[in-house]
Amino acid sequence: MDAISNFAARYARSREEEMSIDEYLAECKRDPMAYATAAQRMLAAIGEPEVVDTRNDPRLSRIFANKVIKRYPAFAEFYGMEDSIEQVVSFFRHAAQGLEERKQILYLLGPVGGGKSSIAERLKYLMQKVPFYALKGSPVNESPLGLFDAIEDGPVLEEQFGIPRRYLQRVLSPWAVKRLDEFGGDIRQFRVVKRYPSVLKQVGIAKTEPGDENNQDISSLVGKVDIRKLESFAQDDTDAYSYSGGLCLANQGLLEFVEMFKAPIKVLHPLLTATQEGNYKGTEGFGAIPFDGVVLAHSNESEWKAFRNNKNNEAFLDRIYIVKVPYCLRVSEETRIYEKLIRESSLGAAKCAPGTLTMMAQFSVLTRLKEPENSSIFSKMQVYDGESLKDTDPRAKSYQEYRDYAGVDEGMTGISTRFAFKILSKVFNFDSAEVAANPVHLMYVLEQQIEREQFPAELETKYTSFIKEYLSPRYAEFIGKEIQTAYLESYSEYGQNIFDRYVTYADYWIQDNEYRDTDTGEVFDRSALNAELEKIEKPAGIANPKDFRNEIVNFVLRARANNGGKNPSWTSYEKLRLVIEKKMFSNTEELLPVISFNAKASAEEARKHEDFVTRMVDKGYTPKQVRLLSEWYLRVRKSS
């Protein structure tokens, strides 16, 4: 199917269907969604969640404490926002059940660029998925059930059509009351239409924003008299009224109120009656106008705090359902946000050196975290991402300990995802010769930008220290390993050989036995074994070799039992992997001629250099980046 056919099918699917009142009631009997509230329809559009048992994933189990979590396919790309999404869905679930939430305003509270607008946009998109039924011609999309009386007609409708009485708690709009008089009370003259909410047509979905404080009034929510119609109708005639306010347009749907608390309180009053009583007053003297929809508001924390601290607003505060939308605090999820943003831009095809997005995510998350007690903030960041640090940082605390100390407001400050993406845009375009990104340019651009932003001196020092103390040294380690593994053609085999030799020597040393090398026939006594083991241990600075050897041998003996008697991979035990890497890369003098871009002394050296560059390109770098990063690494190595 081509794009034009797709559009035609979609348009046909969303066209209005007209029916009589009797046909509508028959539809209610067949399908309860025919009389469903806006919250129920939203819940249907969101769909069932995927249930994830975090016990089966070591990383997730550390973050979510082995709990079962829900993930909603409708919000699949809202990375690291499980808590906020679950609270939003809970609001709709409870509102759909007819609980207190149906009378409340859903309010998203969070820092700039944290994802509030994205959630609002997704909810509006989902609202369009499920149709609703309204009286034909009604300027406020009112439900046909408003024609019936809950006390007198309720029992009959429930018995004949299965419509619960709570769905009849609706008032007729002044427009419908006038039509009813014109029809002489014959409700069969009303027609019913099945409509799909639409953002484009402002059907069942509307957006309102605070205007100028001096002249803004409630008409942006409730509508006002259309002066052009006063020639034909009296001012208090319902047909002279323009139902153009947000509450009129969003009936049976969703009203989004942007930056709600920037609006004066008098403008917000209609929201109270609309949500609490299901109707509101217009600006003229006719009856109440029905509202059976959801009000979704969002603003930043500063406006919320000012509003909350004003005692005059207590009645309003009691009617708000707050969902906090903090910044993402997990590096891997933040990285996925950048990947998504890049994918959706023309940078999708540009080369991005390994580690670039991760470094940006690490910096972003570090700025958002609250400094922990007696622990490194970098370790805290790693724990928040589900890493286990028991082998590498004994002072690191558990995820829950960090969380408890940080309090509920963590993630509400720091740099925004928007800021981070602007930095990445500059990095991709930093080199005039190629559109590509790498961590060295990223660190430079970040430092420049921190200076330009003119943060308070203390914050500027803190942000700069994140780059110098955490990101730069760790990247030097990372790129060093990338370069060295590209240099060593048989890197993995080399590492396994050292591992196997170390385990054998350690085993014989512990048992105080001599070891005879089967290939060379050479015999190693205990002191010779010790000397060989130290060659591997010393570059890594192992403080207690005896305990370390025992620990490794015990680990390998256990692992062999589950591995058919064979040694496990040399990377399987973090502590020993680090030791072996330090040994492999302790003597890197022979590395320098190969990785440097100076003129080569021999054809052999030139061949090795070309092989090295090719292997780095295979890892995801451009040839230009290989040169830049190698030179940066050699410079850093020399100065350290």
XYZ file of C-alpha atoms in Angstrom:
640
model
C 0.000 0.000 0.000
C 1.417 3.408 -0.941
C 1.328 6.590 1.163
C -1.673 8.060 -0.698
C -3.748 4.892 -0.220
C -2.703 4.892 3.420
C -3.969 8.425 3.844
C -7.261 7.657 2.064
C -7.868 4.604 4.280
C -7.037 6.590 7.408
C -9.342 9.431 6.379
C -12.207 7.045 5.618
C -11.690 5.304 8.961
C -12.002 8.559 10.904
C -15.113 9.926 9.128
C -18.195 10.628 11.187
C -20.958 8.023 11.326
C -24.498 9.193 11.974
C -27.242 7.238 13.754
C -30.505 7.626 15.624
C -30.849 7.694 19.435
C -32.311 4.152 19.306
C -29.364 2.893 17.252
C -26.983 4.575 19.696
C -28.594 2.836 22.701
C -28.383 -0.495 20.861
C -24.667 0.206 20.267
C -24.248 0.893 24.031
C -25.699 -2.539 24.739
C -23.289 -4.136 22.260
C -20.150 -2.151 23.137
C -19.592 -0.427 26.515
C -17.005 1.860 24.829
C -19.949 3.677 23.239
C -20.617 5.427 26.559
C -17.088 5.286 28.005
C -15.577 8.340 29.686
C -12.507 10.114 28.297
C -10.327 8.357 30.918
C -11.628 4.914 29.880
C -10.973 5.636 26.233
C -7.462 6.852 27.049
C -6.813 3.653 28.999
C -8.004 1.590 26.017
C -5.683 3.562 23.711
C -2.684 3.058 26.023
C -3.318 -0.692 26.021
C -2.003 -3.469 28.191
C 1.527 -3.250 29.584
C 4.351 -5.708 29.122
C 5.205 -7.127 32.530
C 8.944 -7.365 33.229
C 10.211 -9.505 36.108
C 13.430 -7.692 37.004
C 14.765 -10.723 38.904
C 15.759 -12.180 35.527
C 18.048 -9.273 34.633
C 20.940 -8.502 37.029
C 21.078 -4.850 35.993
C 17.342 -4.215 36.306
C 17.142 -6.225 39.527
C 19.642 -3.829 41.140
C 17.666 -0.769 39.975
C 14.151 -2.037 40.718
C 14.967 -4.275 43.724
C 13.656 -7.446 42.007
C 10.173 -5.956 41.597
C 7.888 -6.708 38.684
C 7.592 -3.548 36.565
C 5.198 -2.581 33.788
C 6.267 -1.184 30.451
C 3.706 0.279 28.075
C 4.373 -0.143 24.332
C 2.526 3.181 23.783
C 5.377 4.881 25.683
C 8.179 2.628 24.423
C 10.565 5.481 23.576
C 10.136 7.341 26.872
C 13.450 6.064 28.197
C 14.096 6.043 31.939
C 10.596 7.368 32.696
C 8.953 4.196 34.024
C 7.840 5.800 37.297
C 6.300 8.894 35.705
C 4.502 6.874 33.016
C 3.148 4.421 35.602
C 1.756 7.325 37.649
C 0.107 8.853 34.569
C -1.482 5.501 33.697
C -2.582 5.069 37.335
C -4.356 8.421 37.123
C -6.352 7.283 34.084
C -6.986 3.854 35.587
C -8.435 5.332 38.778
C -10.391 7.987 36.885
C -11.828 5.275 34.619
C -12.975 3.399 37.726
C -14.932 6.494 38.791
C -12.654 7.245 41.750
C -11.550 10.666 43.023
C -9.060 11.102 40.149
C -11.949 11.640 37.688
C -12.519 14.990 39.436
C -8.879 16.019 39.429
C -6.513 17.863 37.130
C -3.563 15.771 35.942
C -0.540 17.966 36.503
C 2.941 17.193 35.168
C 5.632 18.884 37.232
C 9.244 18.884 36.160
C 12.283 20.843 35.020
C 12.640 22.375 31.559
C 13.344 19.882 28.801
C 12.532 16.937 31.061
C 9.795 15.378 28.922
C 6.534 16.961 30.175
C 5.518 18.221 26.727
C 6.465 14.888 25.147
C 4.130 13.036 27.530
C 1.366 15.583 26.794
C 1.861 15.166 23.029
C 1.747 11.383 23.321
C -1.467 11.522 25.395
C -3.105 13.781 22.782
C -1.984 11.382 20.053
C -3.437 8.409 21.958
C -6.698 10.276 22.636
C -7.304 10.316 18.871
C -7.269 6.512 18.663
C -10.669 5.774 20.222
C -13.930 7.399 18.998
C -16.683 8.928 21.135
C -20.388 9.539 20.538
C -21.989 13.000 20.645
C -25.244 14.739 19.763
C -25.067 15.864 16.149
C -24.552 19.625 15.880
C -23.675 20.078 19.548
C -20.996 22.783 19.773
C -19.559 21.073 22.860
C -19.570 17.412 21.652
C -21.930 16.410 24.465
C -22.874 12.823 25.180
C -26.391 11.671 24.160
C -26.743 10.265 27.696
C -27.169 13.861 28.947
C -30.735 13.634 27.598
C -31.681 11.116 30.274
C -32.365 11.580 33.979
C -30.217 9.455 36.300
C -33.012 8.892 38.846
C -35.976 8.362 36.545
C -34.366 6.824 33.445
C -31.348 5.218 35.126
C -32.952 1.897 36.178
C -34.544 1.390 32.735
C -31.329 2.133 30.808
C -29.323 -0.120 33.110
C -31.770 -2.986 32.725
C -32.361 -2.688 28.968
C -28.944 -1.528 27.707
C -26.536 -2.290 30.574
C -25.565 1.381 31.045
C -24.539 1.950 34.716
C -26.278 4.909 36.370
C -23.044 6.783 37.036
C -22.786 7.521 33.296
C -25.984 9.582 33.464
C -24.557 12.244 35.807
C -24.372 14.718 32.944
C -26.180 17.975 32.263
C -27.615 19.046 28.929
C -25.922 22.021 27.322
C -27.969 25.229 26.798
C -27.751 24.470 23.052
C -29.401 21.033 23.554
C -32.027 22.489 25.894
C -33.058 24.983 23.167
C -33.158 22.211 20.528
C -35.252 20.050 22.863
C -37.809 22.864 23.132
C -37.777 23.216 19.347
C -38.414 19.453 19.002
C -41.304 19.671 21.439
C -39.535 17.292 23.822
C -39.155 14.518 21.200
C -35.607 13.308 21.815
C -35.830 10.970 18.792
C -35.332 14.048 16.624
C -31.759 14.293 17.917
C -29.172 12.471 15.826
C -25.999 10.952 17.231
C -22.567 11.049 15.577
C -19.581 8.824 16.178
C -16.507 11.082 16.051
C -12.785 10.622 16.434
C -10.994 13.208 18.580
C -8.656 15.283 16.435
C -5.822 17.637 17.293
C -6.010 19.239 13.833
C -9.757 19.858 13.880
C -9.863 20.714 17.598
C -12.435 17.970 18.146
C -12.315 16.643 21.707
C -8.720 17.907 22.059
C -7.685 21.473 22.787
C -4.706 23.402 24.022
C -4.784 26.623 25.978
C -1.985 28.885 27.156
C -1.796 31.788 29.602
C -2.096 35.089 27.783
C -1.316 38.613 28.860
C -1.918 38.898 32.614
C -3.654 42.275 32.278
C -6.376 41.357 29.832
C -6.727 37.578 30.028
C -10.162 36.396 31.117
C -12.010 33.107 31.426
C -13.243 33.211 27.826
C -10.118 31.309 26.709
C -11.603 28.382 28.664
C -15.393 28.871 28.531
C -15.976 30.808 25.289
C -17.834 34.111 24.860
C -20.588 35.860 22.940
C -20.087 36.096 19.173
C -20.870 39.770 18.515
C -21.639 39.071 14.841
C -24.647 36.991 15.904
C -26.202 39.682 18.089
C -28.094 40.996 15.048
C -30.157 37.802 15.008
C -30.147 36.659 18.667
C -30.385 38.166 22.135
C -27.118 38.329 24.074
C -28.218 35.572 26.484
C -29.420 33.303 23.651
C -27.375 30.126 23.458
C -27.105 30.458 19.659
C -25.366 33.838 20.027
C -22.575 32.184 21.983
C -19.216 31.149 20.541
C -18.208 27.847 22.108
C -14.550 28.438 21.305
C -13.050 28.029 24.785
C -10.729 25.160 25.628
C -13.297 23.424 27.871
C -15.946 23.617 25.111
C -13.671 22.103 22.455
C -12.160 19.446 24.732
C -15.399 18.001 26.109
C -15.264 14.173 26.048
C -11.546 14.475 25.394
C -8.390 16.175 26.633
C -7.654 19.803 27.455
C -3.951 20.636 27.682
C -3.176 23.734 29.726
C 0.412 24.816 29.058
C 2.299 26.634 31.850
C -0.934 26.629 33.841
C 0.301 28.453 36.930
C 1.449 31.439 34.898
C -2.245 32.231 34.434
C -4.017 34.382 37.059
C -6.092 32.357 39.546
C -9.395 33.948 38.364
C -8.802 32.370 34.950
C -8.366 28.935 36.496
C -11.662 28.888 38.443
C -13.758 27.342 35.621
C -11.379 24.337 35.733
C -12.471 23.660 39.314
C -16.184 23.448 38.575
C -15.579 21.625 35.278
C -13.567 18.855 36.935
C -15.458 18.691 40.257
C -19.033 19.019 39.035
C -18.781 17.973 35.398
C -20.026 21.353 34.159
C -19.122 25.062 34.162
C -20.730 28.440 33.575
C -20.252 30.442 30.411
C -19.892 34.223 30.407
C -23.644 34.716 29.792
C -26.752 34.048 31.871
C -27.832 30.702 30.431
C -27.413 27.272 32.073
C -24.266 25.299 32.746
C -22.223 23.700 29.960
C -21.250 20.020 30.423
C -17.633 18.869 30.657
C -16.704 15.210 30.708
C -13.038 15.272 29.796
C -9.561 15.305 31.272
C -7.613 18.463 32.089
C -3.880 17.967 31.642
C -1.646 20.772 32.888
C 2.105 21.204 33.095
C 4.596 23.821 34.200
C 8.038 24.215 35.713
C 8.828 23.924 39.388
C 9.331 27.648 40.061
C 5.722 28.479 39.034
C 4.403 25.511 41.012
C 6.252 26.549 44.174
C 4.964 30.129 43.962
C 1.396 28.866 43.459
C 1.641 26.241 46.204
C 2.987 28.722 48.765
C -0.007 31.028 48.303
C -2.593 30.091 50.973
C -5.421 31.461 48.798
C -4.933 28.578 46.379
C -5.651 25.741 48.844
C -8.962 24.736 47.231
C -7.191 24.401 43.907
C -4.223 22.468 45.320
C -6.555 19.825 46.735
C -7.851 19.080 43.249
C -4.537 18.469 41.545
C -2.973 15.060 40.857
C 0.774 15.688 40.653
C 3.070 13.522 38.559
C 6.738 14.445 38.827
C 8.674 14.221 35.575
C 12.340 14.522 36.596
C 15.341 14.299 34.299
C 16.593 10.831 33.421
C 19.160 9.595 35.986
C 20.323 6.456 34.150
C 23.224 6.869 31.732
C 22.184 4.013 29.433
C 18.626 5.403 29.093
C 19.875 8.980 28.586
C 22.135 7.641 25.805
C 19.092 6.066 24.145
C 17.322 9.444 24.242
C 20.256 11.001 22.315
C 20.285 8.103 19.852
C 16.577 8.665 19.214
C 17.046 12.441 18.719
C 19.990 11.869 16.356
C 18.077 9.177 14.459
C 15.252 11.661 13.848
C 17.665 14.290 12.441
C 19.930 14.387 9.388
C 22.816 13.406 11.698
C 21.457 9.839 11.677
C 23.977 8.809 9.008
C 26.928 10.734 10.527
C 29.761 8.863 12.250
C 29.714 8.987 16.014
C 32.850 7.615 17.682
C 32.254 4.977 20.378
C 31.880 6.541 23.809
C 30.671 9.974 22.607
C 27.005 9.688 23.533
C 27.876 7.809 26.723
C 30.199 10.624 27.800
C 27.506 13.245 27.133
C 24.997 11.159 29.100
C 27.448 10.745 31.980
C 28.000 14.497 32.162
C 24.241 15.195 32.032
C 23.450 12.682 34.776
C 26.320 13.896 36.993
C 24.864 17.435 36.914
C 21.466 16.079 38.010
C 22.603 13.940 40.926
C 22.737 15.038 44.519
C 26.274 14.699 45.935
C 26.367 11.542 48.124
C 27.951 11.207 51.555
C 31.252 9.281 51.881
C 31.078 8.064 48.303
C 32.046 9.168 44.815
C 29.325 10.806 42.730
C 30.654 8.851 39.723
C 30.093 5.582 41.604
C 26.582 6.739 42.460
C 25.939 7.401 38.767
C 27.126 3.872 37.925
C 24.946 2.305 40.651
C 21.927 4.261 39.348
C 22.599 2.666 35.969
C 22.471 -0.806 37.499
C 26.201 -1.525 37.578
C 27.670 -3.690 40.317
C 30.695 -2.017 41.957
C 31.421 -4.559 44.684
C 34.680 -5.545 42.964
C 35.819 -2.039 42.047
C 34.578 0.412 44.709
C 34.040 -0.964 48.219
C 32.698 2.433 49.378
C 29.837 2.411 46.870
C 26.403 2.135 48.444
C 23.302 0.350 47.244
C 20.817 1.991 44.877
C 18.239 2.384 47.661
C 20.730 3.957 50.094
C 21.687 6.583 47.519
C 18.002 7.197 46.741
C 17.003 7.583 50.398
C 19.771 10.075 51.096
C 19.036 12.112 47.944
C 15.345 12.670 48.762
C 12.371 13.032 46.434
C 13.605 16.055 44.467
C 16.634 14.445 42.859
C 16.579 14.860 39.089
C 14.651 18.146 39.184
C 17.816 20.210 38.570
C 20.877 19.926 36.335
C 21.289 20.320 32.598
C 18.380 19.437 30.343
C 18.293 16.900 27.532
C 17.670 19.861 25.238
C 20.942 21.490 26.370
C 22.790 18.191 25.889
C 21.436 17.778 22.357
C 22.523 21.314 21.433
C 26.038 20.405 22.654
C 25.990 17.231 20.531
C 24.854 19.267 17.497
C 27.909 21.517 17.901
C 30.205 18.508 18.325
C 28.938 16.842 15.128
C 29.580 20.097 13.247
C 32.838 21.011 15.018
C 35.133 19.798 12.253
C 34.530 21.716 9.032
C 35.895 18.813 6.965
C 33.546 16.045 8.199
C 30.222 15.791 10.038
C 31.162 13.423 12.852
C 31.379 13.394 16.646
C 34.022 12.195 19.078
C 34.594 12.533 22.848
C 37.673 14.796 22.573
C 35.722 17.441 20.655
C 32.818 16.888 23.054
C 34.957 17.705 26.106
C 36.256 20.840 24.391
C 32.789 22.055 23.318
C 31.386 21.291 26.785
C 34.071 23.353 28.522
C 33.506 26.261 26.122
C 29.752 26.115 26.610
C 30.002 25.954 30.413
C 32.014 29.184 30.253
C 29.517 30.854 27.889
C 26.463 29.918 29.953
C 27.778 32.049 32.842
C 26.627 29.664 35.536
C 27.251 30.750 39.150
C 31.007 30.384 39.890
C 30.484 27.386 42.198
C 28.396 25.534 39.613
C 30.849 26.320 36.805
C 33.726 24.895 38.895
C 31.660 21.802 39.699
C 30.721 21.156 36.057
C 34.297 21.684 34.850
C 35.586 19.304 37.526
C 33.247 16.577 36.213
C 35.083 16.775 32.882
C 38.607 16.972 34.314
C 38.250 14.525 37.223
C 35.890 11.907 35.830
C 35.284 12.047 32.096
C 38.761 12.830 30.760
C 40.764 10.242 32.813
C 38.197 7.527 32.193
C 38.101 8.298 28.509
C 41.910 8.157 28.358
C 41.630 4.660 29.856
C 38.872 3.704 27.401
C 40.581 5.014 24.246
C 43.894 3.569 25.447
C 42.276 0.169 25.567
C 40.618 0.697 22.168
C 43.989 1.647 20.643
C 45.854 -1.171 22.332
C 43.302 -3.813 21.406
C 43.433 -2.589 17.802
C 47.239 -2.768 17.979
C 47.248 -6.327 19.288
C 45.828 -8.383 16.445
C 45.318 -11.428 18.646
C 44.283 -9.389 21.699
C 41.728 -11.915 22.978
C 44.026 -14.912 22.486
C 46.877 -13.050 24.188
C 44.677 -12.240 27.194
C 43.482 -15.854 27.482
C 47.101 -17.100 27.418
C 48.069 -14.786 30.306
C 44.917 -15.847 32.207
C 45.535 -19.579 31.767
C 49.218 -19.203 32.710
C 48.378 -17.104 35.780
C 45.787 -19.627 37.036
C 48.167 -22.560 36.547
C 51.077 -20.806 38.301
C 48.825 -19.636 41.163
C 47.388 -23.126 41.642
C 50.859 -24.728 41.880
C 52.123 -21.888 44.109
C 49.207 -22.356 46.559
C 49.850 -26.116 46.700
C 53.600 -25.478 47.132
C 54.381 -27.780 44.182
C 56.938 -27.399 41.418
C 55.541 -26.781 37.948
C 57.023 -28.324 34.796
C 56.179 -26.526 31.529
C 54.966 -29.256 29.128
C 56.191 -27.350 26.034
C 59.693 -26.328 27.145
C 60.344 -28.801 29.959
C 61.356 -25.848 32.174
C 60.806 -26.416 35.904
C 59.496 -23.614 38.176
C 59.967 -23.896 41.931
C 57.846 -21.865 44.387
C 60.023 -18.740 44.216
C 60.152 -18.903 40.387
C 56.360 -19.239 40.287
C 56.098 -16.290 42.643
C 58.341 -14.203 40.365
C 56.203 -15.054 37.303
C 52.970 -14.231 39.152
C 54.383 -10.914 40.328
C 55.169 -9.921 36.743
C 51.418 -10.000 36.123
C 50.327 -8.579 39.502
C 52.760 -5.697 39.937
C 51.578 -3.469 37.046
C 48.092 -3.592 38.628
C 49.359 -2.805 42.122
C 47.827 -5.867 43.849
C 48.238 -5.162 47.568
C 47.687 -8.670 48.944
C 48.901 -11.237 46.369
C 48.313 -14.311 48.590
C 44.587 -13.605 49.078
C 44.197 -12.537 45.451
C 45.730 -15.819 44.167
C 43.509 -17.922 46.426
C 40.415 -15.990 45.347
C 41.207 -16.424 41.633
C 41.987 -20.140 41.873
C 38.793 -20.786 43.860
C 36.769 -18.880 41.266
C 38.323 -20.799 38.363
C 37.863 -24.205 40.036
C 34.158 -23.446 40.539
C 33.805 -22.131 36.983
C 35.534 -25.198 35.490
C 32.924 -27.453 37.088
C 30.236 -25.671 35.014
C 32.390 -25.373 31.895
C 33.247 -28.982 31.083
C 36.576 -28.825 32.921
C 37.841 -25.939 30.763
C 39.030 -22.572 32.039
C 36.435 -19.764 31.733
C 37.051 -16.749 29.487
C 39.766 -14.386 30.702
C 37.181 -11.566 30.825
C 34.796 -13.522 33.085
C 36.253 -12.283 36.389
C 36.364 -8.489 36.557
C 39.248 -8.232 39.041
C 41.578 -10.487 37.068
C 40.495 -8.992 33.725
C 41.705 -5.574 34.925
C 44.972 -7.075 36.185
C 45.645 -8.809 32.850
C 44.856 -5.670 30.871
C 47.261 -3.654 33.000
C 49.931 -6.313 32.342
C 49.212 -6.351 28.608
C 49.441 -2.602 28.360
C 52.176 -1.893 30.884
C 54.902 -2.047 28.299
C 53.558 0.017 25.435
C 56.809 1.431 24.101
C 56.587 -0.806 21.013
C 53.087 0.560 20.507
C 54.174 4.155 19.907
C 55.784 3.865 16.446
C 52.754 1.927 15.182
C 49.980 4.221 16.412
C 51.724 7.574 15.811
C 51.103 9.298 12.475
C 54.739 10.364 11.916
C 56.820 9.128 8.982
C 57.529 5.412 9.390
C 61.046 4.008 9.749
C 60.308 0.843 7.753
C 57.777 -0.716 5.426
C 56.899 -3.231 8.162
C 56.085 -0.405 10.558
C 53.983 1.333 7.889
C 52.048 -1.911 7.258
C 51.409 -2.360 10.979
C 50.226 1.267 11.192
C 47.784 0.784 8.307
C 46.476 -2.424 9.883
C 45.989 -0.535 13.149
C 44.024 2.271 11.442
C 41.874 -0.284 9.566
C 41.023 -2.101 12.803
C 40.110 1.202 14.496
C 37.861 2.113 11.531
C 36.201 -1.304 11.898
C 35.465 -0.377 15.524
C 33.461 2.669 14.352
C 35.971 5.549 14.001
C 36.683 7.652 10.923
C 40.386 7.733 9.791
C 40.507 11.396 10.846
C 39.202 10.501 14.311
C 41.796 7.719 14.654
C 44.531 10.302 14.204
C 42.944 12.872 16.526
C 42.216 10.373 19.307
C 45.596 8.618 19.064
C 47.424 11.939 19.316
C 45.218 13.016 22.222
C 45.880 9.723 23.995
C 49.673 9.991 23.524
C 49.588 13.579 24.804
C 47.564 12.648 27.912
C 49.743 9.607 28.538
C 52.908 11.681 28.371
C 51.594 14.290 30.806
C 50.311 11.759 33.371
